[in-house]
Short mmCIF file of C-alpha atoms and ligand atoms in Angstrom, two decimals:
data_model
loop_
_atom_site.label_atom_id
_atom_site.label_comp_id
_atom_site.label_asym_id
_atom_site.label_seq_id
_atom_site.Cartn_x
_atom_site.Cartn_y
_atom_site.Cartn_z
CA UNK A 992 -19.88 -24.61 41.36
CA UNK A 993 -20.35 -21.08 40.30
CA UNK A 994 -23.26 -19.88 40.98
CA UNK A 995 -24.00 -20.90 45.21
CA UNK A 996 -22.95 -17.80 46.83
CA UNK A 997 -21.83 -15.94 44.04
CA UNK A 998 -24.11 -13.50 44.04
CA UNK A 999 -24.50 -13.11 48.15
CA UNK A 1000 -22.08 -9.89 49.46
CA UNK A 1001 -23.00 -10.01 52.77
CA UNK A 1002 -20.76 -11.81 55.82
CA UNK A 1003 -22.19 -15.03 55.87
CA UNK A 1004 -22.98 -16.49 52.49
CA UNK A 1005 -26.73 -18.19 52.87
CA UNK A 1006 -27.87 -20.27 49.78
CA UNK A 1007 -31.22 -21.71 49.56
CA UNK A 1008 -32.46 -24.58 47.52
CA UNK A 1009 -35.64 -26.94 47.08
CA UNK A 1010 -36.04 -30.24 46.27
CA UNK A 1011 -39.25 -31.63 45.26
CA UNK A 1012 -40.36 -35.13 46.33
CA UNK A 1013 -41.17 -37.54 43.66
CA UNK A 1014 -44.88 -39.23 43.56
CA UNK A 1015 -44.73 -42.67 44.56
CA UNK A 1016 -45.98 -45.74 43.15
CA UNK A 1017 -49.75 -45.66 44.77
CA UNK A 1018 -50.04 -42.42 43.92
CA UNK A 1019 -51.18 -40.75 40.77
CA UNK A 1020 -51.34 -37.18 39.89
CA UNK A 1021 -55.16 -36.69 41.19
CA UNK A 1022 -53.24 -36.37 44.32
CA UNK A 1023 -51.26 -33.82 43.65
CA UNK A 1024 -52.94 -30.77 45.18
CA UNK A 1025 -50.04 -29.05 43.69
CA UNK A 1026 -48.98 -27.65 40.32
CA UNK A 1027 -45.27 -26.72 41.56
CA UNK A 1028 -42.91 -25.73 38.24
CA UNK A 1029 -39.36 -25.67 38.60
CA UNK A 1030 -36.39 -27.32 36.77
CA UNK A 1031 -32.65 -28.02 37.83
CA UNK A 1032 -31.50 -25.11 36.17
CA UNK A 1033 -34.51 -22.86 37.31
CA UNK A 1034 -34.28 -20.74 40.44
CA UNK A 1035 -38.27 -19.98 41.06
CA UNK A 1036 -40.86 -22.69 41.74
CA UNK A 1037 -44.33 -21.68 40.69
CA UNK A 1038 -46.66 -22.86 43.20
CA UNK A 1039 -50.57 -23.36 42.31
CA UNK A 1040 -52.61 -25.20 44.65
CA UNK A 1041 -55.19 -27.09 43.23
CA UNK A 1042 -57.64 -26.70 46.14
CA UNK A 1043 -58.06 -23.03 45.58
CA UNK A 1044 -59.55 -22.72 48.73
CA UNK A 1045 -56.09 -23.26 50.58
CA UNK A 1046 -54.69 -20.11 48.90
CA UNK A 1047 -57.71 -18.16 46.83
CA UNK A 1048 -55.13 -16.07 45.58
CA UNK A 1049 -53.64 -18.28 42.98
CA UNK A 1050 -50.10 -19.02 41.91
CA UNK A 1051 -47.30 -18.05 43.88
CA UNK A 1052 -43.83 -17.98 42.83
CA UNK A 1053 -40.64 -18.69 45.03
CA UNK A 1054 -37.19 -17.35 44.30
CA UNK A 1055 -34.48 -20.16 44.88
CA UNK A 1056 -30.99 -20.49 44.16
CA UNK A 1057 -31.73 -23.65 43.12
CA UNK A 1058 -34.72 -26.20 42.62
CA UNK A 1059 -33.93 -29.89 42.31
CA UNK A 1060 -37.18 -31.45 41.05
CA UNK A 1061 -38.52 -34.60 41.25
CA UNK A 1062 -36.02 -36.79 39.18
CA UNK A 1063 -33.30 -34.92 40.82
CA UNK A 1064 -30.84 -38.04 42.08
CA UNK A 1065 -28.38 -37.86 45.21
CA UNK A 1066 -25.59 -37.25 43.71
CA UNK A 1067 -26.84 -34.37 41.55
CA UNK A 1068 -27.78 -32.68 44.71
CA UNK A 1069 -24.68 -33.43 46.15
CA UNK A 1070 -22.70 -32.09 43.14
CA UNK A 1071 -24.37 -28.87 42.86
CA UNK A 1072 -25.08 -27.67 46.32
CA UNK A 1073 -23.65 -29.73 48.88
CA UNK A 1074 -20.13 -30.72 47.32
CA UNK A 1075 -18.93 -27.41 47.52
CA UNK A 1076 -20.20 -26.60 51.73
CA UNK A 1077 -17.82 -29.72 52.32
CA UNK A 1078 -15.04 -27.64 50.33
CA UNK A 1079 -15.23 -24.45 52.74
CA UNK A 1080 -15.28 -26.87 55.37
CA UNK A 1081 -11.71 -28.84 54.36
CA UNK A 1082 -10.64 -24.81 53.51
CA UNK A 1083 -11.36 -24.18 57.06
CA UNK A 1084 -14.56 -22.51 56.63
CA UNK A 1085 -17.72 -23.42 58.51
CA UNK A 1086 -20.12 -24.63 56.85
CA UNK A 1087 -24.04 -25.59 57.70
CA UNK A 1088 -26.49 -27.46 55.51
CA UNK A 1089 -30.02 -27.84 56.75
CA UNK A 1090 -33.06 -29.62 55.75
CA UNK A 1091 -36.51 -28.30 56.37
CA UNK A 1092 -39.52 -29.82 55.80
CA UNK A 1093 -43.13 -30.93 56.38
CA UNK A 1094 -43.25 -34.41 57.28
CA UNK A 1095 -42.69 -37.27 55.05
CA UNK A 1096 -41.32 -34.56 52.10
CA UNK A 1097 -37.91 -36.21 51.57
CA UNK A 1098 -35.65 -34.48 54.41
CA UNK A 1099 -34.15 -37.76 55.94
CA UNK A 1100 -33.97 -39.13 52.70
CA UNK A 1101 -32.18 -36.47 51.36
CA UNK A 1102 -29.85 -36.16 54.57
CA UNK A 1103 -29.55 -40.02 54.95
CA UNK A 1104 -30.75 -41.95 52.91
CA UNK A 1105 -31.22 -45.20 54.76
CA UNK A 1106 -32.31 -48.52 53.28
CA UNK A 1107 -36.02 -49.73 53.17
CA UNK A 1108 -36.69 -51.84 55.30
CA UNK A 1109 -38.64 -54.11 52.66
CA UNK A 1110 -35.48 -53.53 50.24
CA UNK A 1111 -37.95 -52.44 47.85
CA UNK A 1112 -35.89 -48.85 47.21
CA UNK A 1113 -32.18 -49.05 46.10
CA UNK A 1114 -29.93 -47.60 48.77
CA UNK A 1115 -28.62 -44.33 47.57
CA UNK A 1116 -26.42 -42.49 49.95
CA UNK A 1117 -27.48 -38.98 51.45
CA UNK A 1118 -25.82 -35.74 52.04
CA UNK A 1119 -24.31 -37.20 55.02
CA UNK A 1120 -22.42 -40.29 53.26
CA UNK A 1121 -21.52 -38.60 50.13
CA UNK A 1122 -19.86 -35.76 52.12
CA UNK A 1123 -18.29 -38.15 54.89
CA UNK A 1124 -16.81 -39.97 51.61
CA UNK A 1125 -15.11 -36.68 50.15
CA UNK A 1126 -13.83 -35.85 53.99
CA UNK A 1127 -12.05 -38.76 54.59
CA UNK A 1128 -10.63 -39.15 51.03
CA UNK A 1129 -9.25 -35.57 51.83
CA UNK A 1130 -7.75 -35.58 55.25
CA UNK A 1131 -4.39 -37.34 54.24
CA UNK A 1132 -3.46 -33.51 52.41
CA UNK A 1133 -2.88 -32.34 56.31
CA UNK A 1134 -0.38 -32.45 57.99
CA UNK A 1135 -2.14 -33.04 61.40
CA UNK A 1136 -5.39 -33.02 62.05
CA UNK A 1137 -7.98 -33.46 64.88
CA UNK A 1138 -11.87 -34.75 63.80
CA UNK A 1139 -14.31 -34.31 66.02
CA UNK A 1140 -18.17 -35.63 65.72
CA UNK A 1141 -21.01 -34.92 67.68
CA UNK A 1142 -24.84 -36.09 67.52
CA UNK A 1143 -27.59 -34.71 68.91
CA UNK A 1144 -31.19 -34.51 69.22
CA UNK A 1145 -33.29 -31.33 70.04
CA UNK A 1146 -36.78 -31.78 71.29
CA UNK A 1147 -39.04 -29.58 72.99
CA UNK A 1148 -35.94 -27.07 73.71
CA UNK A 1149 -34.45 -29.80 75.79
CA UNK A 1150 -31.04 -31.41 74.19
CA UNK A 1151 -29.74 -35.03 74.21
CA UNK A 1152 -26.35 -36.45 73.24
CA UNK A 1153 -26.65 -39.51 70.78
CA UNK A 1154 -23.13 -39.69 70.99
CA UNK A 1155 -23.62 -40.46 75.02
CA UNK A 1156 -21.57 -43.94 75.84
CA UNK A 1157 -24.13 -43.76 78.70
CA UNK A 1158 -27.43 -42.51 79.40
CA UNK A 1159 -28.19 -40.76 76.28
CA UNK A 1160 -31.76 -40.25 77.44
CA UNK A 1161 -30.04 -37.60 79.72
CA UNK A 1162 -30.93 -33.80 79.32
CA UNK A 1163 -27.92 -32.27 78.93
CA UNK A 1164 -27.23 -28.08 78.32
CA UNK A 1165 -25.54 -26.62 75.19
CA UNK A 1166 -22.07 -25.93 77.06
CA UNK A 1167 -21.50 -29.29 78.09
CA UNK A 1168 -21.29 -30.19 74.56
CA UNK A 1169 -17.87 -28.48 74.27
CA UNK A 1170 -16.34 -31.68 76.14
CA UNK A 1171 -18.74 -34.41 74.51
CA UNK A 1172 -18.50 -36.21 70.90
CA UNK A 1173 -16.10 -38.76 69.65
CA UNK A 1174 -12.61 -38.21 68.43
CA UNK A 1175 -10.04 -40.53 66.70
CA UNK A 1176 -12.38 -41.81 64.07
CA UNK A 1177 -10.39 -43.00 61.15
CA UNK A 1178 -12.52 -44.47 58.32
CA UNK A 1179 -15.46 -44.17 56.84
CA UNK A 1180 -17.12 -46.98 57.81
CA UNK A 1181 -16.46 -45.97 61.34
CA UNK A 1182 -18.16 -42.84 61.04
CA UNK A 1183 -21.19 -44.32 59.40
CA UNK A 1184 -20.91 -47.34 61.95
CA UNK A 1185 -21.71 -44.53 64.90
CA UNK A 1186 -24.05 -42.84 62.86
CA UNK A 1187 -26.47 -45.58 62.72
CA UNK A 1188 -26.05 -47.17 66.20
CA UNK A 1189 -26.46 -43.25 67.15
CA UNK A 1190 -29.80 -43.45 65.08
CA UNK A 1191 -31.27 -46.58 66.35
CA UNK A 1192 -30.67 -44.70 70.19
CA UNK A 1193 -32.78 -42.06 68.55
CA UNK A 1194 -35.48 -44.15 67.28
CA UNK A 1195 -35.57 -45.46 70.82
CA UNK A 1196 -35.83 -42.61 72.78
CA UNK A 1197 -38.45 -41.36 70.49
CA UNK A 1198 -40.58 -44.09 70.91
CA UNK A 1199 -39.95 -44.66 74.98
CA UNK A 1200 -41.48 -40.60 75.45
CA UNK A 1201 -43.48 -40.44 72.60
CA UNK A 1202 -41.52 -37.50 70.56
CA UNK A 1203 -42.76 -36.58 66.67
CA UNK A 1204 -40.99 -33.59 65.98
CA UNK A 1205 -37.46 -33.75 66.80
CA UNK A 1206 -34.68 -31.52 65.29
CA UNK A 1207 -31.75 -33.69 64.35
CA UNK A 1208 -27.79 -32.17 64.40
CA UNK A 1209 -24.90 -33.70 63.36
CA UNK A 1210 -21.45 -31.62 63.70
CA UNK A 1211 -18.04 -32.65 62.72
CA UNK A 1212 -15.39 -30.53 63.90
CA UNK A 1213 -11.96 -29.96 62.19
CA UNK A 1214 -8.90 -28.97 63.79
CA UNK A 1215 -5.93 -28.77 61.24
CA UNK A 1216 -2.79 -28.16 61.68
CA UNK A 1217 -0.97 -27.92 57.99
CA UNK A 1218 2.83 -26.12 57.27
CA UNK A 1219 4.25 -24.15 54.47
CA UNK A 1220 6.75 -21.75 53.96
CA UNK A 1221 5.43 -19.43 56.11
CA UNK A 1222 5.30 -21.52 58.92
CA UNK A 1223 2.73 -23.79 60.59
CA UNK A 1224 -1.26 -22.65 59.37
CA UNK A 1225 -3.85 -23.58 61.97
CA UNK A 1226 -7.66 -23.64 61.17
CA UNK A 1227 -10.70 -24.86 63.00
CA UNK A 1228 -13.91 -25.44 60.63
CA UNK A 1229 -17.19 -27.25 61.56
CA UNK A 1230 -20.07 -29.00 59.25
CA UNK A 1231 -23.11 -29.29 60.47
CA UNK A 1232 -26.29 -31.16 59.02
CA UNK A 1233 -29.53 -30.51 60.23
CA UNK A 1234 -32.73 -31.78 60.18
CA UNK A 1235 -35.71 -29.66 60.98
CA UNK A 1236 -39.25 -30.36 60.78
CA UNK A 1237 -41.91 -27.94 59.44
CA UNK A 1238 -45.26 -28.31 61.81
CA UNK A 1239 -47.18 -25.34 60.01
CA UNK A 1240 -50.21 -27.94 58.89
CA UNK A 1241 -50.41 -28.93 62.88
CA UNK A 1242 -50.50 -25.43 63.82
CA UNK A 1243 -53.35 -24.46 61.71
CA UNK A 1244 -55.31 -27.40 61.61
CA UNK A 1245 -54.70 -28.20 65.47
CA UNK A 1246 -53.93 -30.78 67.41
CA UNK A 1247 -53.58 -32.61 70.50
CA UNK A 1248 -51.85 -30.74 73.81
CA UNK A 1249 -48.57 -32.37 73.40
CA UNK A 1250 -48.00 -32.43 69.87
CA UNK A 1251 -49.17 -28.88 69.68
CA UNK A 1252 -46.99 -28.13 72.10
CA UNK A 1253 -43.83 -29.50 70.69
CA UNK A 1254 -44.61 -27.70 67.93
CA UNK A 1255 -44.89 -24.37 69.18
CA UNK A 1256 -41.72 -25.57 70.77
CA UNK A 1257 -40.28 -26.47 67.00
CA UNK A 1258 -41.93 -23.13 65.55
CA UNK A 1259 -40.37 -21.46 68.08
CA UNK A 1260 -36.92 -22.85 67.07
CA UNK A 1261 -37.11 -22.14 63.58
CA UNK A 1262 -38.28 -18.50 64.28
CA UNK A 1263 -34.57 -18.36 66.58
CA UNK A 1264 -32.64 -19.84 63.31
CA UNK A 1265 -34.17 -17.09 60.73
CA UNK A 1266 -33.23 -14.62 63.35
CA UNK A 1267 -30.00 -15.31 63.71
CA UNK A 1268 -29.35 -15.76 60.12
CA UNK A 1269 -30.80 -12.21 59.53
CA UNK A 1270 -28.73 -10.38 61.67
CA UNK A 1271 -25.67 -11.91 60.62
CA UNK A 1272 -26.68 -10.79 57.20
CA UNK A 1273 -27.42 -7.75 58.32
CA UNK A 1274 -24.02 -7.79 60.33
CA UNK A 1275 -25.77 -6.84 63.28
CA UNK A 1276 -23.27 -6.64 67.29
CA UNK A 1277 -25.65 -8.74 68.96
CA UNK A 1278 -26.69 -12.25 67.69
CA UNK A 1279 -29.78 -13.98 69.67
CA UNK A 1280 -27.81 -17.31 69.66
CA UNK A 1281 -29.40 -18.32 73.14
CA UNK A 1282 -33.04 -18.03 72.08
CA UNK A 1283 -32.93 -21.61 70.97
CA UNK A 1284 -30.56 -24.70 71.67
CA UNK A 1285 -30.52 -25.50 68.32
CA UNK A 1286 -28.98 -21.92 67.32
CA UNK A 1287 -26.35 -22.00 70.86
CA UNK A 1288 -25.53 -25.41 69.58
CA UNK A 1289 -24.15 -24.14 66.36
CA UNK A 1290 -23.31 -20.91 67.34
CA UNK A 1291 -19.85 -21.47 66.81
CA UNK A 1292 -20.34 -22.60 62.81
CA UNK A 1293 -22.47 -19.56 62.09
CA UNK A 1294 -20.03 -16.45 62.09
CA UNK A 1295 -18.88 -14.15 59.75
CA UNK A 1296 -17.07 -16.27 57.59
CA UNK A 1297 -19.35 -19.29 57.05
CA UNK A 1298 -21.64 -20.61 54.85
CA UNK A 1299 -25.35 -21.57 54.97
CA UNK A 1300 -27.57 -24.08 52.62
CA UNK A 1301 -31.18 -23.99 53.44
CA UNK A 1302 -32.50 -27.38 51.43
CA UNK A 1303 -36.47 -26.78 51.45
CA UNK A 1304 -38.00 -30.51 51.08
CA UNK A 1305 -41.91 -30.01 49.38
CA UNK A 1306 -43.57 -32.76 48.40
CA UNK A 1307 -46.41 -32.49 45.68
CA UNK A 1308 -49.14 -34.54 47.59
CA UNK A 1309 -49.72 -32.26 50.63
CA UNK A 1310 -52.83 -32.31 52.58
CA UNK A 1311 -54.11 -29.04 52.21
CA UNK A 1312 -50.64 -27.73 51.08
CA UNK A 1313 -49.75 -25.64 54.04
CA UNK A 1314 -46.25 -27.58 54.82
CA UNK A 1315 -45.19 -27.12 51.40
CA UNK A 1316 -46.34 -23.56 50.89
CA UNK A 1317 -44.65 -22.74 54.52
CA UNK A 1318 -41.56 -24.41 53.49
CA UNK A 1319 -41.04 -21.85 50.27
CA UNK A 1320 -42.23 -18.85 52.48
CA UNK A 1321 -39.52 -19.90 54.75
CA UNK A 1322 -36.82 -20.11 52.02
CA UNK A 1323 -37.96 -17.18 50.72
CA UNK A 1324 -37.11 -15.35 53.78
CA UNK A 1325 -33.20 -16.44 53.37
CA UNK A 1326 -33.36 -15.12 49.48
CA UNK A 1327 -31.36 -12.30 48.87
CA UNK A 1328 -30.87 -11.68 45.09
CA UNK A 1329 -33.26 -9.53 43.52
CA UNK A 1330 -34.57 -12.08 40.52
CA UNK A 1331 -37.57 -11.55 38.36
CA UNK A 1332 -39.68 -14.37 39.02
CA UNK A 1333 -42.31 -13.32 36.37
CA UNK A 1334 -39.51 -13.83 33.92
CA UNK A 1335 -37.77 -16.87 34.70
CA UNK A 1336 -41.13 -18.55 34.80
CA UNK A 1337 -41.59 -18.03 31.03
CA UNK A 1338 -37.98 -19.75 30.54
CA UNK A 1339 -37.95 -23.09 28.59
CA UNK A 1340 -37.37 -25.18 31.31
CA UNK A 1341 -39.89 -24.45 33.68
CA UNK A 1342 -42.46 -24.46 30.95
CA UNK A 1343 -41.37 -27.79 29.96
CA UNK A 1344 -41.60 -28.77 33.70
CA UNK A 1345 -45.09 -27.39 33.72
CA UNK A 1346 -45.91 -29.32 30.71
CA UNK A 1347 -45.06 -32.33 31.85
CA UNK A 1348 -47.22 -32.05 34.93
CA UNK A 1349 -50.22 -30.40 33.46
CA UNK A 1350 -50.17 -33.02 30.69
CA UNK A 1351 -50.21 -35.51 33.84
CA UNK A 1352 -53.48 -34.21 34.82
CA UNK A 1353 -55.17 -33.72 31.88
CA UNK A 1354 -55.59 -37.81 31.48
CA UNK A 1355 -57.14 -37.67 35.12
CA UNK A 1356 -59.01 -34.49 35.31
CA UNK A 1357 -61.51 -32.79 33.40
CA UNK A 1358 -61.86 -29.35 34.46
CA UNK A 1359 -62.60 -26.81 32.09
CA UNK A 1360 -60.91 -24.37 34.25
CA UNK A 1361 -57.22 -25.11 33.76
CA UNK A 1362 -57.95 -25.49 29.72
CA UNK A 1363 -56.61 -21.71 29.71
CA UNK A 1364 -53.32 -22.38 31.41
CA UNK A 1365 -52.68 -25.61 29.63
CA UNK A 1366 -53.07 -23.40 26.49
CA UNK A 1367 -50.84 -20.94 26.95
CA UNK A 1368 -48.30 -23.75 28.33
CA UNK A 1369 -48.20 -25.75 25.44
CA UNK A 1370 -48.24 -22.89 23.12
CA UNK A 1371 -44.98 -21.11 24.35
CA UNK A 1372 -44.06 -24.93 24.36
CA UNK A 1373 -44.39 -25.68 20.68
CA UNK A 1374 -42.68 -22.35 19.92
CA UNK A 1375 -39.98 -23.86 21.68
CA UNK A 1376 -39.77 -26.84 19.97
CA UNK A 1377 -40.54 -25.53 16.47
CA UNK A 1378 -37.44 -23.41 16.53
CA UNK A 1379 -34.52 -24.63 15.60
CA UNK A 1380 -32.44 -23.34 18.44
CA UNK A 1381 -30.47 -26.20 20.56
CA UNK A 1382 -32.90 -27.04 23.26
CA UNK A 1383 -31.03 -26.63 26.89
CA UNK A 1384 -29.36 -29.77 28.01
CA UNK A 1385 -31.35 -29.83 30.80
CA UNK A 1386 -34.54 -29.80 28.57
CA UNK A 1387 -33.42 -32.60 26.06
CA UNK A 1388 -32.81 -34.56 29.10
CA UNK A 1389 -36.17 -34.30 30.66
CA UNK A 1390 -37.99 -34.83 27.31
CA UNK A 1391 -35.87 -37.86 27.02
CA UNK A 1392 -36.76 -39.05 30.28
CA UNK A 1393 -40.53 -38.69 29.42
CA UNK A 1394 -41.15 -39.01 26.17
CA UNK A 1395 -38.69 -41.56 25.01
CA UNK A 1396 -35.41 -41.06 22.65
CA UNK A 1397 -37.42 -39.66 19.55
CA UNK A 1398 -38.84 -37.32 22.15
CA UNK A 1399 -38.81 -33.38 20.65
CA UNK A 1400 -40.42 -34.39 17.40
CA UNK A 1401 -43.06 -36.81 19.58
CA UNK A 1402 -43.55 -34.08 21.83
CA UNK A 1403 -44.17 -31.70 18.98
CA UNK A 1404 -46.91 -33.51 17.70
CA UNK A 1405 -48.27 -34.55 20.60
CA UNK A 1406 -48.59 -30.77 21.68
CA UNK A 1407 -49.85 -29.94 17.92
CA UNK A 1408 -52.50 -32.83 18.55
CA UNK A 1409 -53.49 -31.38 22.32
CA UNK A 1410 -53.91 -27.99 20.47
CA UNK A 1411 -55.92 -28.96 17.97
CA UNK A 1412 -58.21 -32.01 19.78
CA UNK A 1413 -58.85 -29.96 22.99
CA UNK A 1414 -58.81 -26.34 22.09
CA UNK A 1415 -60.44 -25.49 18.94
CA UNK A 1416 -63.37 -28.13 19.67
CA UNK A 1417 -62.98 -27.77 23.41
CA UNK A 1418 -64.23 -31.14 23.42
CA UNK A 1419 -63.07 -33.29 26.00
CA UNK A 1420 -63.50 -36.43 23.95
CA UNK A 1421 -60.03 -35.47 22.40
CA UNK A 1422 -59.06 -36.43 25.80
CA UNK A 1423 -58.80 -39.87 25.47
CA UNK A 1424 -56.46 -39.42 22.24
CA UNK A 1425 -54.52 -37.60 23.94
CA UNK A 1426 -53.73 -40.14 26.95
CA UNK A 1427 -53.15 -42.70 24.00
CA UNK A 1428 -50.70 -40.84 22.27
CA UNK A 1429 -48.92 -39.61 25.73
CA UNK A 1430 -48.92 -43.24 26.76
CA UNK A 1431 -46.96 -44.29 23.26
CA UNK A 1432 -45.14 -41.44 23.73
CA UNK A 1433 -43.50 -42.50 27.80
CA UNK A 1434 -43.11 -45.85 26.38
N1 ATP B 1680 -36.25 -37.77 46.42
C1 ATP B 1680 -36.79 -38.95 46.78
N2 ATP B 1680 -36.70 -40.03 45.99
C2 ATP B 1680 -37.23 -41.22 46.34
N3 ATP B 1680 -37.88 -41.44 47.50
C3 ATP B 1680 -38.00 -40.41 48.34
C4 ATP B 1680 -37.47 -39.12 48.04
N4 ATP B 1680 -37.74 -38.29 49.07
C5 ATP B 1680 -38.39 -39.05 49.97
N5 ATP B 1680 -38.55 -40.29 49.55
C6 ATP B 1680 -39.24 -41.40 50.27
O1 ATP B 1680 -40.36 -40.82 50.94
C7 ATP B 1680 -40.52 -41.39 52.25
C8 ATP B 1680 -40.50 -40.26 53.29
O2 ATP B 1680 -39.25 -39.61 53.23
P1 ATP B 1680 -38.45 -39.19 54.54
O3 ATP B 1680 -38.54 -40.23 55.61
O4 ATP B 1680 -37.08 -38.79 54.11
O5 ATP B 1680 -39.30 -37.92 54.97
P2 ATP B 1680 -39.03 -36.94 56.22
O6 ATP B 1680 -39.28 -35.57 55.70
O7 ATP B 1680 -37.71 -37.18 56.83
O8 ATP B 1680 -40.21 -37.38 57.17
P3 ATP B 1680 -40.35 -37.17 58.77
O9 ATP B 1680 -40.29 -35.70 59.03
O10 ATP B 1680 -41.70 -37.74 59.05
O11 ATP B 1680 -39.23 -37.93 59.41
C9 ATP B 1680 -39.39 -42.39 52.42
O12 ATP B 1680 -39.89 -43.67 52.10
C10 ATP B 1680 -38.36 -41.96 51.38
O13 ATP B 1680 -37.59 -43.06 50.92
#
């Protein structure tokens, strides 16, 4: 992958990416109170909440280093960001890849992936599997090696050990981790084995002292020990997945003394990781690795030489937007490159993007107020498609997905037809056409 850290020169390399949680099935797009634009091979997401009195100042754009949108499958996000953290790692270089989040955006999914309970969903491994997978189809290139994993689960600054034979309800402080977690685990389907009965202890000790916003950490240590000419090579790499939970609609809106407090706790946590991350960047002496458990946990996989991936879960239907919004100002904190978001939001792709979810809306909703931004979408959209330039792969794809195999020239005059119907009469009767010919158009 070339671009994830390419363009970072600082110590630690930190990427950041977002991944945008589909609609499901009971909803439609009147409950999206957000326009967000992206596209895999777009690094801004264009942020417009519809209730313009969450945010009166209008669109905001995010810089990324990458945006997975809502089609984005598993293994794409694998492939692109993750695939190459689990690289450094087998190199011998730490490597950290977090998941932050509002509730319900996609963050476990993402991580885990675990099976609906109804079987409903098809089971699609997460992060965790697909990187487990390339691990252990790896490790016979050593020579001697030494894996170590470790679970944990932060809450309210206080630390348990899923991993715990015993009483994993047990409190239990950052140091004594050095002698915990399992060793000797030699397949797969071990690893994943622990990792669920691991989860199922979680869900537990959630439910027996009433926790909602837990952090989630899962480390695997390598210790290799691999010879060449020169002689024996030792290395010691970690990769760590975490979960971490956004509360920023709790704070604002309020809540009830204990949630509230755990997330102040949680808010308090996150505050400690963008610290730390900073003055590694900034290559400061002193890194505040104790202000949080979460940052002493993995003090030892952020250093000089390791790698970051900040994976920002937003979902479209937000209450108010605040999680989602919070999530990109978070990212955004992490961004380092100097891109030129008014720019890369008049590329192809996220105009298509924006297209596809504007045109959503206008079937639903009638307001003469986005008319101008629809316009000026679709315009700069049938350019586009009028040219005769090769479309982006990337492009052809997603009009593919949406608009069937015919899709450019269907999408050309479906666009000529909005233009025409809606515009010059501004007559919302055109409407109606218009969801007709989008409908034969998705068929
Ligand atoms: N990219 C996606 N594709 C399909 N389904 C998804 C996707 N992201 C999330 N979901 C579904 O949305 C629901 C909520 O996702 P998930 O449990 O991962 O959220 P979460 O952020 O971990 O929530 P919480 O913080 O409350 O634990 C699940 O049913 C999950 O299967």
């Amino acid at each position: 992958m070339e671009t994830y850290g390419g363009d970072f020169q600082h110590n630690i390399q930190i990427a950041t990416a977002v991944r945008i949680k589909p609609i499901d099935a009971l909803q439609t797009a009147q409950d999206c109170v957000l326009d967000i634009a992206g596209c895999p091979s777009s690094n801004t997401v264009t942020c417009t909440p519809a209730s313009f009195s969450a945010a009166p100042s209008g669109p905001k754009v995010f810089s990324v280093n990458r945006v997975f949108d809502e089609y984005s499958t598993q293994q794409e996000v694998y492939s692109d960001a993750v695939a190459s953290m689990v690289e450094s790692f087998l190199g011998g270089c730490s490597s950290t890849v977090m998941c932050y989040g509002g509730t319900q955006t996609g963050k476990t999914h993402t991580l885990s992936s675990q099976a609906e309970s109804d079987g409903e969903k098809e089971y699609t491994p997460g992060m965790i599997e697909l990187s487990l997978r390339e691990v252990f189809s790896k490790l016979h290139k050593f020579d001697k090696y030494l894996l170590r994993f470790e679970y944990y689960m932060v809450w309210n600054e206080t630390l348990y050990d899923l991993f715990d034979d015993g009483d994993y309800s047990r409190e239990i402080k950052p140091k004594d981790s050095d002698f915990k977690g399992i060793y000797g685990v030699e397949s797969i389907e071990q690893a994943l084995d622990l990792i669920d009965q691991a989860n199922l202890k979680s869900y537990k000790l959630r439910a027996d002292l009433d926790m909602r916003r837990v952090h989630m950490i899962l480390r695997m240590s390598l210790d290799v020990i691999d010879h060449d000419e020169d002689g024996p090579e030792i290395s010691h790499s970690v990769l760590s997945f975490v979960d971490l939970p956004s509360c920023s609609r709790v704070l604002k809106t309020g809540a009830s003394n204990n949630l509230l407090k755990e997330c102040q706790k949680v808010s308090q946590s996150l505050s400690a990781i963008c610290n730390v991350l900073w003055c590694l960047k900034e290559n400061k002496r002193h890194i505040p690795f104790r202000d949080s458990k979460t940052t002493y946990l993995l003090s030892d996989s952020l250093n000089k030489n390791s790698r970051v991936l900040v994976i920002g879960c937003i979902s479209l239907v937000d209450n108010l937007s605040y999680d989602s919004l919070s999530t990109l100002r978070y990212l955004s904190r992490f961004q380092t490159s100097n891109q030129q978001p008014e720019a890369l939001m008049n590329s192809r792709n996220s105009t298509l993007v924006k297209l596809i979810l504007i045109s959503k809306k206008i079937n639903v909703t009638h307001e003469e107020k986005e008319i101008p931004q629809v316009e000026t979408c679709l315009k700069s959209l049938l350019e586009v498609l009028s040219s005769d330039s090769d479309l982006p792969e990337p492009l052809s794809k997603s009009i593919n997905w949406h608009f069937g195999n015919k899709g450019r020239k269907l999408l050309s005059s479906l666009i000529e037809r909005i233009l025409e119907g809606i515009f010059s009469e501004k007559n919302w009767v055109a409407t109606r056409k218009v969801k007709t010919i989008y409908s034969i158009c998705s068929e």
